[in-house]
Amino acid sequence: MSWIVQRLLMETPQIKETHDFEADDYNNLLVIEKKISSMKKNQMFSEQECTILNYIREGYLFGDIESFTGVGRDTVSKIFKNICERIAFSLGGEFTNDGFIKEVSKKNKLSIKEQEKLAKFMDSNLKYKILRRPTENNE
């Protein structure tokens, strides 16, 4: 339900570093951050969820967060996924998987087969393999 929210939150440090005000990722991240702020203000996250979310937004990996919090890696992942689903549901539209596929399909004129392939990728474990883009020094 929330692939784009997950991706943008996990890439927060890289996206903010570029300061590309014209980029969709940058602007969508700002929308997500505003929603997070509103949800925090309305106490829609537990203290544990806020802690995990803050670590993710700082660029830490699930294994790092496990070490910092003592919460198992699988649990950290599940909590993060749940947070992202609630954010995506609250925002709606292109922040949900269906909305994202619809938007990308419209922009890029994807066939039904390509849309199905994108949906399958978004539901797979491979989606995390491309989240951490290499920095200029690592390329």
PDB file of C-alpha atoms in Angstrom:
ATOM      1  CA  MET A   1       0.000   0.000   0.000  1.00  0.00           C
ATOM      2  CA  SER A   2       2.841   2.453   0.626  1.00  0.00           C
ATOM      3  CA  TRP A   3       5.898   1.683  -1.487  1.00  0.00           C
ATOM      4  CA  ILE A   4       6.514   5.323  -2.412  1.00  0.00           C
ATOM      5  CA  VAL A   5       6.224   6.497   1.205  1.00  0.00           C
ATOM      6  CA  GLN A   6       8.655   3.793   2.342  1.00  0.00           C
ATOM      7  CA  ARG A   7      11.128   4.635  -0.406  1.00  0.00           C
ATOM      8  CA  LEU A   8      11.082   8.372   0.176  1.00  0.00           C
ATOM      9  CA  LEU A   9      11.427   8.078   3.945  1.00  0.00           C
ATOM     10  CA  MET A  10      14.340   5.668   3.598  1.00  0.00           C
ATOM     11  CA  GLU A  11      16.019   8.018   1.119  1.00  0.00           C
ATOM     12  CA  THR A  12      15.381  11.200   3.126  1.00  0.00           C
ATOM     13  CA  PRO A  13      19.064  12.101   3.666  1.00  0.00           C
ATOM     14  CA  GLN A  14      19.925  11.673  -0.028  1.00  0.00           C
ATOM     15  CA  ILE A  15      16.843  13.561  -1.245  1.00  0.00           C
ATOM     16  CA  LYS A  16      17.379  16.476   1.132  1.00  0.00           C
ATOM     17  CA  GLU A  17      21.058  16.661   0.262  1.00  0.00           C
ATOM     18  CA  THR A  18      20.264  17.473  -3.369  1.00  0.00           C
ATOM     19  CA  HIS A  19      17.856  20.336  -2.586  1.00  0.00           C
ATOM     20  CA  ASP A  20      16.293  19.841  -6.015  1.00  0.00           C
ATOM     21  CA  PHE A  21      13.109  21.860  -5.516  1.00  0.00           C
ATOM     22  CA  GLU A  22      11.834  20.800  -8.943  1.00  0.00           C
ATOM     23  CA  ALA A  23      12.140  17.056  -8.256  1.00  0.00           C
ATOM     24  CA  ASP A  24       8.977  15.070  -7.561  1.00  0.00           C
ATOM     25  CA  ASP A  25      10.777  13.062  -4.865  1.00  0.00           C
ATOM     26  CA  TYR A  26      11.777  16.229  -2.997  1.00  0.00           C
ATOM     27  CA  ASN A  27       8.295  17.722  -3.131  1.00  0.00           C
ATOM     28  CA  ASN A  28       6.575  14.437  -2.261  1.00  0.00           C
ATOM     29  CA  LEU A  29       8.917  14.032   0.701  1.00  0.00           C
ATOM     30  CA  LEU A  30       7.883  17.486   1.932  1.00  0.00           C
ATOM     31  CA  VAL A  31       4.212  16.449   1.717  1.00  0.00           C
ATOM     32  CA  ILE A  32       4.974  13.257   3.653  1.00  0.00           C
ATOM     33  CA  GLU A  33       6.927  15.150   6.302  1.00  0.00           C
ATOM     34  CA  LYS A  34       4.088  17.615   6.747  1.00  0.00           C
ATOM     35  CA  LYS A  35       1.657  14.708   7.201  1.00  0.00           C
ATOM     36  CA  ILE A  36       4.016  13.071   9.730  1.00  0.00           C
ATOM     37  CA  SER A  37       4.178  16.313  11.683  1.00  0.00           C
ATOM     38  CA  SER A  38       0.393  16.534  11.724  1.00  0.00           C
ATOM     39  CA  MET A  39       0.030  12.898  12.754  1.00  0.00           C
ATOM     40  CA  LYS A  40       2.593  13.339  15.549  1.00  0.00           C
ATOM     41  CA  LYS A  41       0.775  16.441  16.763  1.00  0.00           C
ATOM     42  CA  ASN A  42      -2.443  14.432  16.868  1.00  0.00           C
ATOM     43  CA  GLN A  43      -0.599  11.646  18.748  1.00  0.00           C
ATOM     44  CA  MET A  44      -1.208   9.079  16.020  1.00  0.00           C
ATOM     45  CA  PHE A  45       2.186   7.429  16.614  1.00  0.00           C
ATOM     46  CA  SER A  46       3.468   5.691  19.718  1.00  0.00           C
ATOM     47  CA  GLU A  47       6.786   6.713  21.238  1.00  0.00           C
ATOM     48  CA  GLN A  48       8.387   3.575  19.773  1.00  0.00           C
ATOM     49  CA  GLU A  49       7.007   4.362  16.312  1.00  0.00           C
ATOM     50  CA  CYS A  50       8.339   7.921  16.518  1.00  0.00           C
ATOM     51  CA  THR A  51      11.776   6.640  17.515  1.00  0.00           C
ATOM     52  CA  ILE A  52      11.925   4.152  14.643  1.00  0.00           C
ATOM     53  CA  LEU A  53      10.611   6.712  12.172  1.00  0.00           C
ATOM     54  CA  ASN A  54      13.204   9.268  13.256  1.00  0.00           C
ATOM     55  CA  TYR A  55      16.055   6.772  12.849  1.00  0.00           C
ATOM     56  CA  ILE A  56      14.812   5.789   9.374  1.00  0.00           C
ATOM     57  CA  ARG A  57      14.586   9.439   8.331  1.00  0.00           C
ATOM     58  CA  GLU A  58      18.173   9.950   9.518  1.00  0.00           C
ATOM     59  CA  GLY A  59      19.324   7.207   7.156  1.00  0.00           C
ATOM     60  CA  TYR A  60      19.849   4.323   9.563  1.00  0.00           C
ATOM     61  CA  LEU A  61      19.235   0.753   8.395  1.00  0.00           C
ATOM     62  CA  PHE A  62      16.956  -1.708  10.184  1.00  0.00           C
ATOM     63  CA  GLY A  63      19.972  -3.523  11.649  1.00  0.00           C
ATOM     64  CA  ASP A  64      21.297  -0.264  13.111  1.00  0.00           C
ATOM     65  CA  ILE A  65      17.912   0.524  14.622  1.00  0.00           C
ATOM     66  CA  GLU A  66      17.802  -2.973  16.123  1.00  0.00           C
ATOM     67  CA  SER A  67      21.102  -2.232  17.881  1.00  0.00           C
ATOM     68  CA  PHE A  68      19.971   1.198  19.111  1.00  0.00           C
ATOM     69  CA  THR A  69      16.536   0.173  20.361  1.00  0.00           C
ATOM     70  CA  GLY A  70      16.821  -3.506  21.220  1.00  0.00           C
ATOM     71  CA  VAL A  71      13.789  -4.158  19.011  1.00  0.00           C
ATOM     72  CA  GLY A  72      14.309  -7.050  16.579  1.00  0.00           C
ATOM     73  CA  ARG A  73      15.025  -6.251  12.955  1.00  0.00           C
ATOM     74  CA  ASP A  74      11.830  -7.952  11.727  1.00  0.00           C
ATOM     75  CA  THR A  75       9.789  -6.002  14.262  1.00  0.00           C
ATOM     76  CA  VAL A  76      11.439  -2.732  13.206  1.00  0.00           C
ATOM     77  CA  SER A  77      10.570  -3.546   9.596  1.00  0.00           C
ATOM     78  CA  LYS A  78       6.942  -4.372  10.466  1.00  0.00           C
ATOM     79  CA  ILE A  79       6.541  -1.219  12.549  1.00  0.00           C
ATOM     80  CA  PHE A  80       8.007   0.917   9.759  1.00  0.00           C
ATOM     81  CA  LYS A  81       5.767  -0.720   7.161  1.00  0.00           C
ATOM     82  CA  ASN A  82       2.720  -0.110   9.362  1.00  0.00           C
ATOM     83  CA  ILE A  83       3.682   3.550   9.840  1.00  0.00           C
ATOM     84  CA  CYS A  84       4.093   3.991   6.088  1.00  0.00           C
ATOM     85  CA  GLU A  85       0.748   2.351   5.378  1.00  0.00           C
ATOM     86  CA  ARG A  86      -1.003   4.733   7.774  1.00  0.00           C
ATOM     87  CA  ILE A  87       0.724   7.744   6.217  1.00  0.00           C
ATOM     88  CA  ALA A  88      -0.127   6.558   2.691  1.00  0.00           C
ATOM     89  CA  PHE A  89      -3.750   5.880   3.632  1.00  0.00           C
ATOM     90  CA  SER A  90      -4.006   9.324   5.189  1.00  0.00           C
ATOM     91  CA  LEU A  91      -2.516  11.048   2.128  1.00  0.00           C
ATOM     92  CA  GLY A  92      -4.232   8.875  -0.480  1.00  0.00           C
ATOM     93  CA  GLY A  93      -3.728   9.327  -4.216  1.00  0.00           C
ATOM     94  CA  GLU A  94      -0.256   8.710  -5.593  1.00  0.00           C
ATOM     95  CA  PHE A  95       1.067   7.914  -2.113  1.00  0.00           C
ATOM     96  CA  THR A  96      -0.729   4.562  -2.185  1.00  0.00           C
ATOM     97  CA  ASN A  97       0.546   1.752  -4.399  1.00  0.00           C
ATOM     98  CA  ASP A  98      -2.537   1.802  -6.630  1.00  0.00           C
ATOM     99  CA  GLY A  99      -2.407   5.586  -6.970  1.00  0.00           C
ATOM    100  CA  PHE A 100       1.328   5.500  -7.705  1.00  0.00           C
ATOM    101  CA  ILE A 101       0.905   2.854 -10.411  1.00  0.00           C
ATOM    102  CA  LYS A 102      -1.923   4.859 -11.959  1.00  0.00           C
ATOM    103  CA  GLU A 103       0.177   8.056 -11.978  1.00  0.00           C
ATOM    104  CA  VAL A 104       3.293   6.365 -13.392  1.00  0.00           C
ATOM    105  CA  SER A 105       1.212   4.527 -15.992  1.00  0.00           C
ATOM    106  CA  LYS A 106      -0.396   7.761 -17.122  1.00  0.00           C
ATOM    107  CA  LYS A 107       2.944   9.626 -17.371  1.00  0.00           C
ATOM    108  CA  ASN A 108       4.794   6.793 -19.092  1.00  0.00           C
ATOM    109  CA  LYS A 109       1.953   5.111 -21.006  1.00  0.00           C
ATOM    110  CA  LEU A 110       2.578   1.720 -19.399  1.00  0.00           C
ATOM    111  CA  SER A 111       0.843  -1.334 -20.754  1.00  0.00           C
ATOM    112  CA  ILE A 112      -1.254  -3.548 -18.485  1.00  0.00           C
ATOM    113  CA  LYS A 113       1.604  -6.063 -18.437  1.00  0.00           C
ATOM    114  CA  GLU A 114       4.083  -3.342 -17.380  1.00  0.00           C
ATOM    115  CA  GLN A 115       1.676  -2.159 -14.672  1.00  0.00           C
ATOM    116  CA  GLU A 116       1.398  -5.710 -13.349  1.00  0.00           C
ATOM    117  CA  LYS A 117       5.199  -6.044 -13.363  1.00  0.00           C
ATOM    118  CA  LEU A 118       5.518  -2.769 -11.412  1.00  0.00           C
ATOM    119  CA  ALA A 119       2.918  -3.916  -8.873  1.00  0.00           C
ATOM    120  CA  LYS A 120       4.725  -7.244  -8.455  1.00  0.00           C
ATOM    121  CA  PHE A 121       8.046  -5.432  -7.905  1.00  0.00           C
ATOM    122  CA  MET A 122       6.497  -3.095  -5.336  1.00  0.00           C
ATOM    123  CA  ASP A 123       5.215  -6.098  -3.381  1.00  0.00           C
ATOM    124  CA  SER A 124       8.519  -8.001  -3.569  1.00  0.00           C
ATOM    125  CA  ASN A 125      11.492  -7.951  -1.249  1.00  0.00           C
ATOM    126  CA  LEU A 126      13.614  -6.653  -4.133  1.00  0.00           C
ATOM    127  CA  LYS A 127      12.124  -3.192  -3.672  1.00  0.00           C
ATOM    128  CA  TYR A 128      14.619  -2.596  -0.877  1.00  0.00           C
ATOM    129  CA  LYS A 129      17.601  -3.438  -3.070  1.00  0.00           C
ATOM    130  CA  ILE A 130      17.410  -0.133  -4.966  1.00  0.00           C
ATOM    131  CA  LEU A 131      16.500   2.123  -2.058  1.00  0.00           C
ATOM    132  CA  ARG A 132      20.034   3.049  -1.159  1.00  0.00           C
ATOM    133  CA  ARG A 133      21.429   4.774  -4.219  1.00  0.00           C
ATOM    134  CA  PRO A 134      25.200   4.990  -4.469  1.00  0.00           C
ATOM    135  CA  THR A 135      26.783   8.306  -3.613  1.00  0.00           C
ATOM    136  CA  GLU A 136      29.094  10.022  -6.076  1.00  0.00           C
ATOM    137  CA  ASN A 137      32.092   8.640  -4.198  1.00  0.00           C
ATOM    138  CA  ASN A 138      30.854   5.054  -4.555  1.00  0.00           C
ATOM    139  CA  GLU A 139      29.959   5.177  -8.246  1.00  0.00           C
TER     140      GLU A 139
END
